[in-house]
mmCIF file of C-alpha atoms and ligand atoms in Angstrom:
data_model
loop_
_atom_site.group_PDB
_atom_site.id
_atom_site.type_symbol
_atom_site.label_atom_id
_atom_site.label_comp_id
_atom_site.label_asym_id
_atom_site.label_seq_id
_atom_site.Cartn_x
_atom_site.Cartn_y
_atom_site.Cartn_z
ATOM 1 C CA MET A 1 10.352 28.319 27.672
ATOM 2 C CA SER A 2 10.837 28.992 31.364
ATOM 3 C CA LYS A 3 14.356 29.006 32.801
ATOM 4 C CA LYS A 4 15.545 26.430 35.315
ATOM 5 C CA ILE A 5 16.745 28.243 38.446
ATOM 6 C CA LEU A 6 18.682 26.940 41.446
ATOM 7 C CA VAL A 7 18.940 28.790 44.745
ATOM 8 C CA ALA A 8 21.784 27.358 46.864
ATOM 9 C CA TYR A 9 22.889 28.734 50.206
ATOM 10 C CA THR A 10 25.184 28.324 53.198
ATOM 11 C CA SER A 11 23.746 29.619 56.439
ATOM 12 C CA LYS A 12 25.064 29.049 59.953
ATOM 13 C CA TYR A 13 22.318 30.712 61.993
ATOM 14 C CA GLY A 14 19.405 30.888 59.554
ATOM 15 C CA SER A 15 19.343 34.402 58.036
ATOM 16 C CA THR A 16 20.742 33.396 54.653
ATOM 17 C CA ARG A 17 18.475 30.356 54.590
ATOM 18 C CA LYS A 18 15.444 32.581 55.168
ATOM 19 C CA TYR A 19 16.400 34.896 52.279
ATOM 20 C CA ALA A 20 17.105 31.873 50.061
ATOM 21 C CA GLU A 21 13.655 30.468 50.847
ATOM 22 C CA TRP A 22 11.970 33.791 50.024
ATOM 23 C CA ILE A 23 13.883 34.093 46.741
ATOM 24 C CA ALA A 24 13.265 30.489 45.674
ATOM 25 C CA SER A 25 9.585 30.808 46.436
ATOM 26 C CA ALA A 26 9.235 34.092 44.487
ATOM 27 C CA LEU A 27 11.018 32.638 41.452
ATOM 28 C CA ASN A 28 9.652 29.108 41.637
ATOM 29 C CA ALA A 29 13.229 27.856 41.838
ATOM 30 C CA ASP A 30 14.803 24.706 43.274
ATOM 31 C CA LEU A 31 16.256 25.322 46.750
ATOM 32 C CA PHE A 32 19.168 23.444 48.348
ATOM 33 C CA ALA A 33 21.683 23.910 51.156
ATOM 34 C CA ALA A 34 25.037 24.135 49.349
ATOM 35 C CA GLN A 35 26.580 21.200 51.165
ATOM 36 C CA THR A 36 23.938 18.912 49.673
ATOM 37 C CA VAL A 37 24.568 20.070 46.091
ATOM 38 C CA GLU A 38 26.659 17.789 43.869
ATOM 39 C CA PRO A 39 28.765 20.140 41.700
ATOM 40 C CA LYS A 40 27.775 18.230 38.563
ATOM 41 C CA VAL A 41 24.086 19.215 38.930
ATOM 42 C CA LEU A 42 24.995 22.902 38.497
ATOM 43 C CA SER A 43 25.224 22.410 34.731
ATOM 44 C CA GLN A 44 21.512 21.486 34.651
ATOM 45 C CA TYR A 45 20.508 25.034 35.607
ATOM 46 C CA ASP A 46 20.175 28.151 33.405
ATOM 47 C CA ILE A 47 20.524 30.471 36.410
ATOM 48 C CA ILE A 48 22.250 29.847 39.738
ATOM 49 C CA ILE A 49 21.591 32.119 42.694
ATOM 50 C CA TYR A 50 24.039 31.576 45.537
ATOM 51 C CA GLY A 51 23.637 33.051 49.020
ATOM 52 C CA GLY A 52 26.304 32.951 51.718
ATOM 53 C CA GLY A 53 26.567 34.478 55.174
ATOM 54 C CA LEU A 54 29.542 36.807 55.703
ATOM 55 C CA TYR A 55 32.098 35.547 58.199
ATOM 56 C CA ALA A 56 35.196 37.658 58.899
ATOM 57 C CA GLY A 57 35.409 38.839 55.321
ATOM 58 C CA GLY A 58 34.633 35.436 53.777
ATOM 59 C CA ILE A 59 31.438 34.271 52.045
ATOM 60 C CA ALA A 60 30.322 30.978 53.592
ATOM 61 C CA GLY A 61 30.438 28.026 51.191
ATOM 62 C CA VAL A 62 31.155 30.161 48.111
ATOM 63 C CA LYS A 63 33.598 27.644 46.621
ATOM 64 C CA LEU A 64 30.664 25.641 45.275
ATOM 65 C CA VAL A 65 30.090 28.360 42.685
ATOM 66 C CA THR A 66 33.595 29.814 42.309
ATOM 67 C CA GLN A 67 35.225 26.458 41.661
ATOM 68 C CA ASN A 68 32.585 24.918 39.427
ATOM 69 C CA PRO A 69 31.188 26.291 36.169
ATOM 70 C CA CYS A 70 27.824 28.103 36.459
ATOM 71 C CA LYS A 71 26.008 29.422 33.391
ATOM 72 C CA ASN A 72 24.551 32.543 34.925
ATOM 73 C CA LEU A 73 25.695 33.330 38.471
ATOM 74 C CA ILE A 74 23.906 35.700 40.826
ATOM 75 C CA MET A 75 25.376 36.104 44.299
ATOM 76 C CA PHE A 76 23.824 37.426 47.453
ATOM 77 C CA THR A 77 25.680 37.917 50.715
ATOM 78 C CA VAL A 78 24.051 38.253 54.125
ATOM 79 C CA GLY A 79 25.884 40.167 56.838
ATOM 80 C CA LEU A 80 25.416 42.266 59.891
ATOM 81 C CA ALA A 81 26.885 45.419 58.357
ATOM 82 C CA ASN A 82 24.606 47.916 56.644
ATOM 83 C CA PRO A 83 24.884 47.288 52.867
ATOM 84 C CA HIS A 84 24.304 51.010 52.167
ATOM 85 C CA SER A 85 27.508 51.993 53.966
ATOM 86 C CA THR A 86 29.683 48.931 53.345
ATOM 87 C CA ASP A 87 32.366 48.514 50.708
ATOM 88 C CA TYR A 88 32.326 44.854 49.623
ATOM 89 C CA SER A 89 35.153 45.092 47.094
ATOM 90 C CA ALA A 90 37.802 43.450 49.320
ATOM 91 C CA ILE A 91 35.488 40.510 50.126
ATOM 92 C CA ILE A 92 34.524 40.100 46.473
ATOM 93 C CA ASN A 93 38.064 40.384 45.118
ATOM 94 C CA LYS A 94 39.304 37.837 47.638
ATOM 95 C CA ASN A 95 36.799 35.238 46.481
ATOM 96 C CA PHE A 96 36.328 35.983 42.764
ATOM 97 C CA THR A 97 38.813 36.108 39.907
ATOM 98 C CA PRO A 98 38.467 39.160 37.623
ATOM 99 C CA GLU A 99 37.154 36.874 34.875
ATOM 100 C CA LEU A 100 34.455 35.358 37.104
ATOM 101 C CA LEU A 101 33.643 38.782 38.510
ATOM 102 C CA GLU A 102 32.721 40.011 35.047
ATOM 103 C CA ARG A 103 30.103 37.268 34.704
ATOM 104 C CA THR A 104 28.610 37.605 38.197
ATOM 105 C CA LYS A 105 25.935 39.913 39.563
ATOM 106 C CA PHE A 106 26.100 40.755 43.280
ATOM 107 C CA PHE A 107 23.499 41.744 45.852
ATOM 108 C CA HIS A 108 24.085 42.405 49.558
ATOM 109 C CA LEU A 109 21.410 41.810 52.180
ATOM 110 C CA ARG A 110 21.328 42.319 55.914
ATOM 111 C CA GLY A 111 20.906 39.543 58.479
ATOM 112 C CA GLY A 112 21.143 39.599 62.230
ATOM 113 C CA ILE A 113 22.869 38.089 65.213
ATOM 114 C CA ASP A 114 21.911 36.497 68.498
ATOM 115 C CA TYR A 115 25.018 36.286 70.671
ATOM 116 C CA LYS A 116 23.391 33.641 72.899
ATOM 117 C CA LYS A 117 23.231 31.260 69.930
ATOM 118 C CA LEU A 118 26.812 31.725 68.695
ATOM 119 C CA SER A 119 29.229 28.799 68.691
ATOM 120 C CA PRO A 120 32.143 29.061 71.175
ATOM 121 C CA VAL A 121 34.565 29.866 68.322
ATOM 122 C CA HIS A 122 32.307 32.604 66.965
ATOM 123 C CA LYS A 123 31.891 34.067 70.483
ATOM 124 C CA VAL A 124 35.678 34.353 70.744
ATOM 125 C CA MET A 125 35.910 35.932 67.271
ATOM 126 C CA MET A 126 33.306 38.532 68.186
ATOM 127 C CA ALA A 127 35.098 39.275 71.487
ATOM 128 C CA MET A 128 38.325 39.832 69.508
ATOM 129 C CA MET A 129 36.475 42.136 67.125
ATOM 130 C CA LYS A 130 35.123 44.107 70.088
ATOM 131 C CA GLY A 131 38.665 44.438 71.473
ATOM 132 C CA MET A 132 39.965 45.690 68.110
ATOM 133 C CA ILE A 133 37.257 48.350 67.889
ATOM 134 C CA GLN A 134 37.742 49.429 71.494
ATOM 135 C CA ARG A 135 41.449 49.967 70.873
ATOM 136 C CA LYS A 136 40.651 52.473 68.096
ATOM 137 C CA PRO A 137 40.443 56.081 69.246
ATOM 138 C CA GLU A 138 36.775 57.095 69.344
ATOM 139 C CA SER A 139 37.313 59.675 66.615
ATOM 140 C CA GLU A 140 38.421 56.903 64.215
ATOM 141 C CA ARG A 141 35.460 54.597 64.841
ATOM 142 C CA GLU A 142 33.115 54.099 61.868
ATOM 143 C CA VAL A 143 29.311 54.057 62.152
ATOM 144 C CA ASP A 144 29.387 50.253 61.907
ATOM 145 C CA ASP A 145 31.976 50.074 64.706
ATOM 146 C CA LYS A 146 29.709 52.070 66.994
ATOM 147 C CA GLU A 147 26.746 49.905 66.076
ATOM 148 C CA PHE A 148 28.823 46.780 66.761
ATOM 149 C CA LEU A 149 29.669 48.001 70.259
ATOM 150 C CA ASN A 150 26.072 49.059 70.949
ATOM 151 C CA THR A 151 24.688 45.664 69.967
ATOM 152 C CA TYR A 152 27.527 43.509 71.336
ATOM 153 C CA ASN A 153 26.266 40.532 73.361
ATOM 154 C CA SER A 154 22.629 41.159 72.457
ATOM 155 C CA LYS A 155 20.247 40.168 69.686
ATOM 156 C CA VAL A 156 19.550 42.200 66.547
ATOM 157 C CA ASN A 157 17.628 41.327 63.416
ATOM 158 C CA PHE A 158 17.687 43.350 60.205
ATOM 159 C CA GLU A 159 16.143 40.705 57.944
ATOM 160 C CA ASP A 160 13.786 42.386 55.480
ATOM 161 C CA LYS A 161 11.851 40.469 52.844
ATOM 162 C CA ARG A 162 11.450 43.563 50.650
ATOM 163 C CA THR A 163 15.202 43.658 50.046
ATOM 164 C CA ILE A 164 14.915 40.589 47.802
ATOM 165 C CA ASP A 165 12.861 42.626 45.303
ATOM 166 C CA SER A 166 15.929 43.871 43.401
ATOM 167 C CA ILE A 167 17.141 40.272 42.989
ATOM 168 C CA ILE A 168 13.730 39.100 41.776
ATOM 169 C CA SER A 169 13.438 41.948 39.230
ATOM 170 C CA TYR A 170 16.976 41.323 37.982
ATOM 171 C CA VAL A 171 16.339 37.598 37.457
ATOM 172 C CA GLU A 172 12.956 38.225 35.829
ATOM 173 C CA GLY A 173 14.686 40.591 33.401
ATOM 174 C CA LEU A 174 17.221 37.992 32.225
HETATM 175 C C1 FMN B 1 32.389 35.243 63.766
HETATM 176 C C2 FMN B 1 31.491 36.130 62.949
HETATM 177 C C3 FMN B 1 32.040 36.908 61.936
HETATM 178 C C4 FMN B 1 31.216 37.756 61.179
HETATM 179 N N1 FMN B 1 31.779 38.531 60.191
HETATM 180 C C5 FMN B 1 30.981 39.384 59.493
HETATM 181 C C6 FMN B 1 31.537 40.223 58.487
HETATM 182 O O1 FMN B 1 32.737 40.183 58.174
HETATM 183 N N2 FMN B 1 30.695 41.096 57.867
HETATM 184 C C7 FMN B 1 29.364 41.180 58.166
HETATM 185 O O2 FMN B 1 28.652 41.996 57.581
HETATM 186 N N3 FMN B 1 28.798 40.359 59.087
HETATM 187 C C8 FMN B 1 29.583 39.477 59.754
HETATM 188 N N4 FMN B 1 29.018 38.638 60.699
HETATM 189 C C9 FMN B 1 27.560 38.631 60.896
HETATM 190 C C10 FMN B 1 26.867 37.531 60.081
HETATM 191 O O3 FMN B 1 27.170 37.657 58.714
HETATM 192 C C11 FMN B 1 25.363 37.631 60.286
HETATM 193 O O4 FMN B 1 25.097 37.174 61.584
HETATM 194 C C12 FMN B 1 24.532 36.891 59.253
HETATM 195 O O5 FMN B 1 23.165 37.156 59.486
HETATM 196 C C13 FMN B 1 24.825 35.411 59.310
HETATM 197 O O6 FMN B 1 24.081 34.714 58.359
HETATM 198 P P1 FMN B 1 23.595 33.223 58.639
HETATM 199 O O7 FMN B 1 22.620 33.298 59.803
HETATM 200 O O8 FMN B 1 22.904 32.813 57.391
HETATM 201 O O9 FMN B 1 24.797 32.386 58.915
HETATM 202 C C14 FMN B 1 29.813 37.787 61.443
HETATM 203 C C15 FMN B 1 29.272 36.983 62.462
HETATM 204 C C16 FMN B 1 30.090 36.144 63.201
HETATM 205 C C17 FMN B 1 29.476 35.301 64.268
#
């Protein structure tokens, strides 16, 4: 019997939505923006895959799946930072209890940014971030800090469809 899979997402500028669409299509899953999902429908699914954009250390819309029971939860985050050199433990521990953490599988994907399209609040947040990095002595700046400064006020896109493969294989193996 095939498993019923839901892919739900919260995406402000479209990167997480794109990954969610790719994943749902590869797995033949139902696909919904999280704000349209009634919490009670979650119990109808065998597997729930939730994707949220990263915003200042938070995972957009994640409460849908942290505050409602999900049988089998798989999370993917989408951020600007390079997943190979990023430690996500603070973000994860802030949003997930140790008990929920034990039952959740995480994946981290890379999105992009187009400063021209940012909301006024997000523009201010990014300007503050730039200021914080610039106040660090150069010798203390991380690779991601340097990349942030190099790409500040421009447009970058690291979306890569192949990076969903590990999620697809994991779900197919359940
Ligand atoms: C105000 C702001 C804060 C952000 N904070 C983070 C962050 O903490 N970590 C990260 O990796 N990316 C961060 N980003 C980048 C976004 O996660 C990235 O643009 C992602 O592709 C957004 O996904 P979305 O288009 O689905 O909303 C931030 C972007 C903005 C505008």
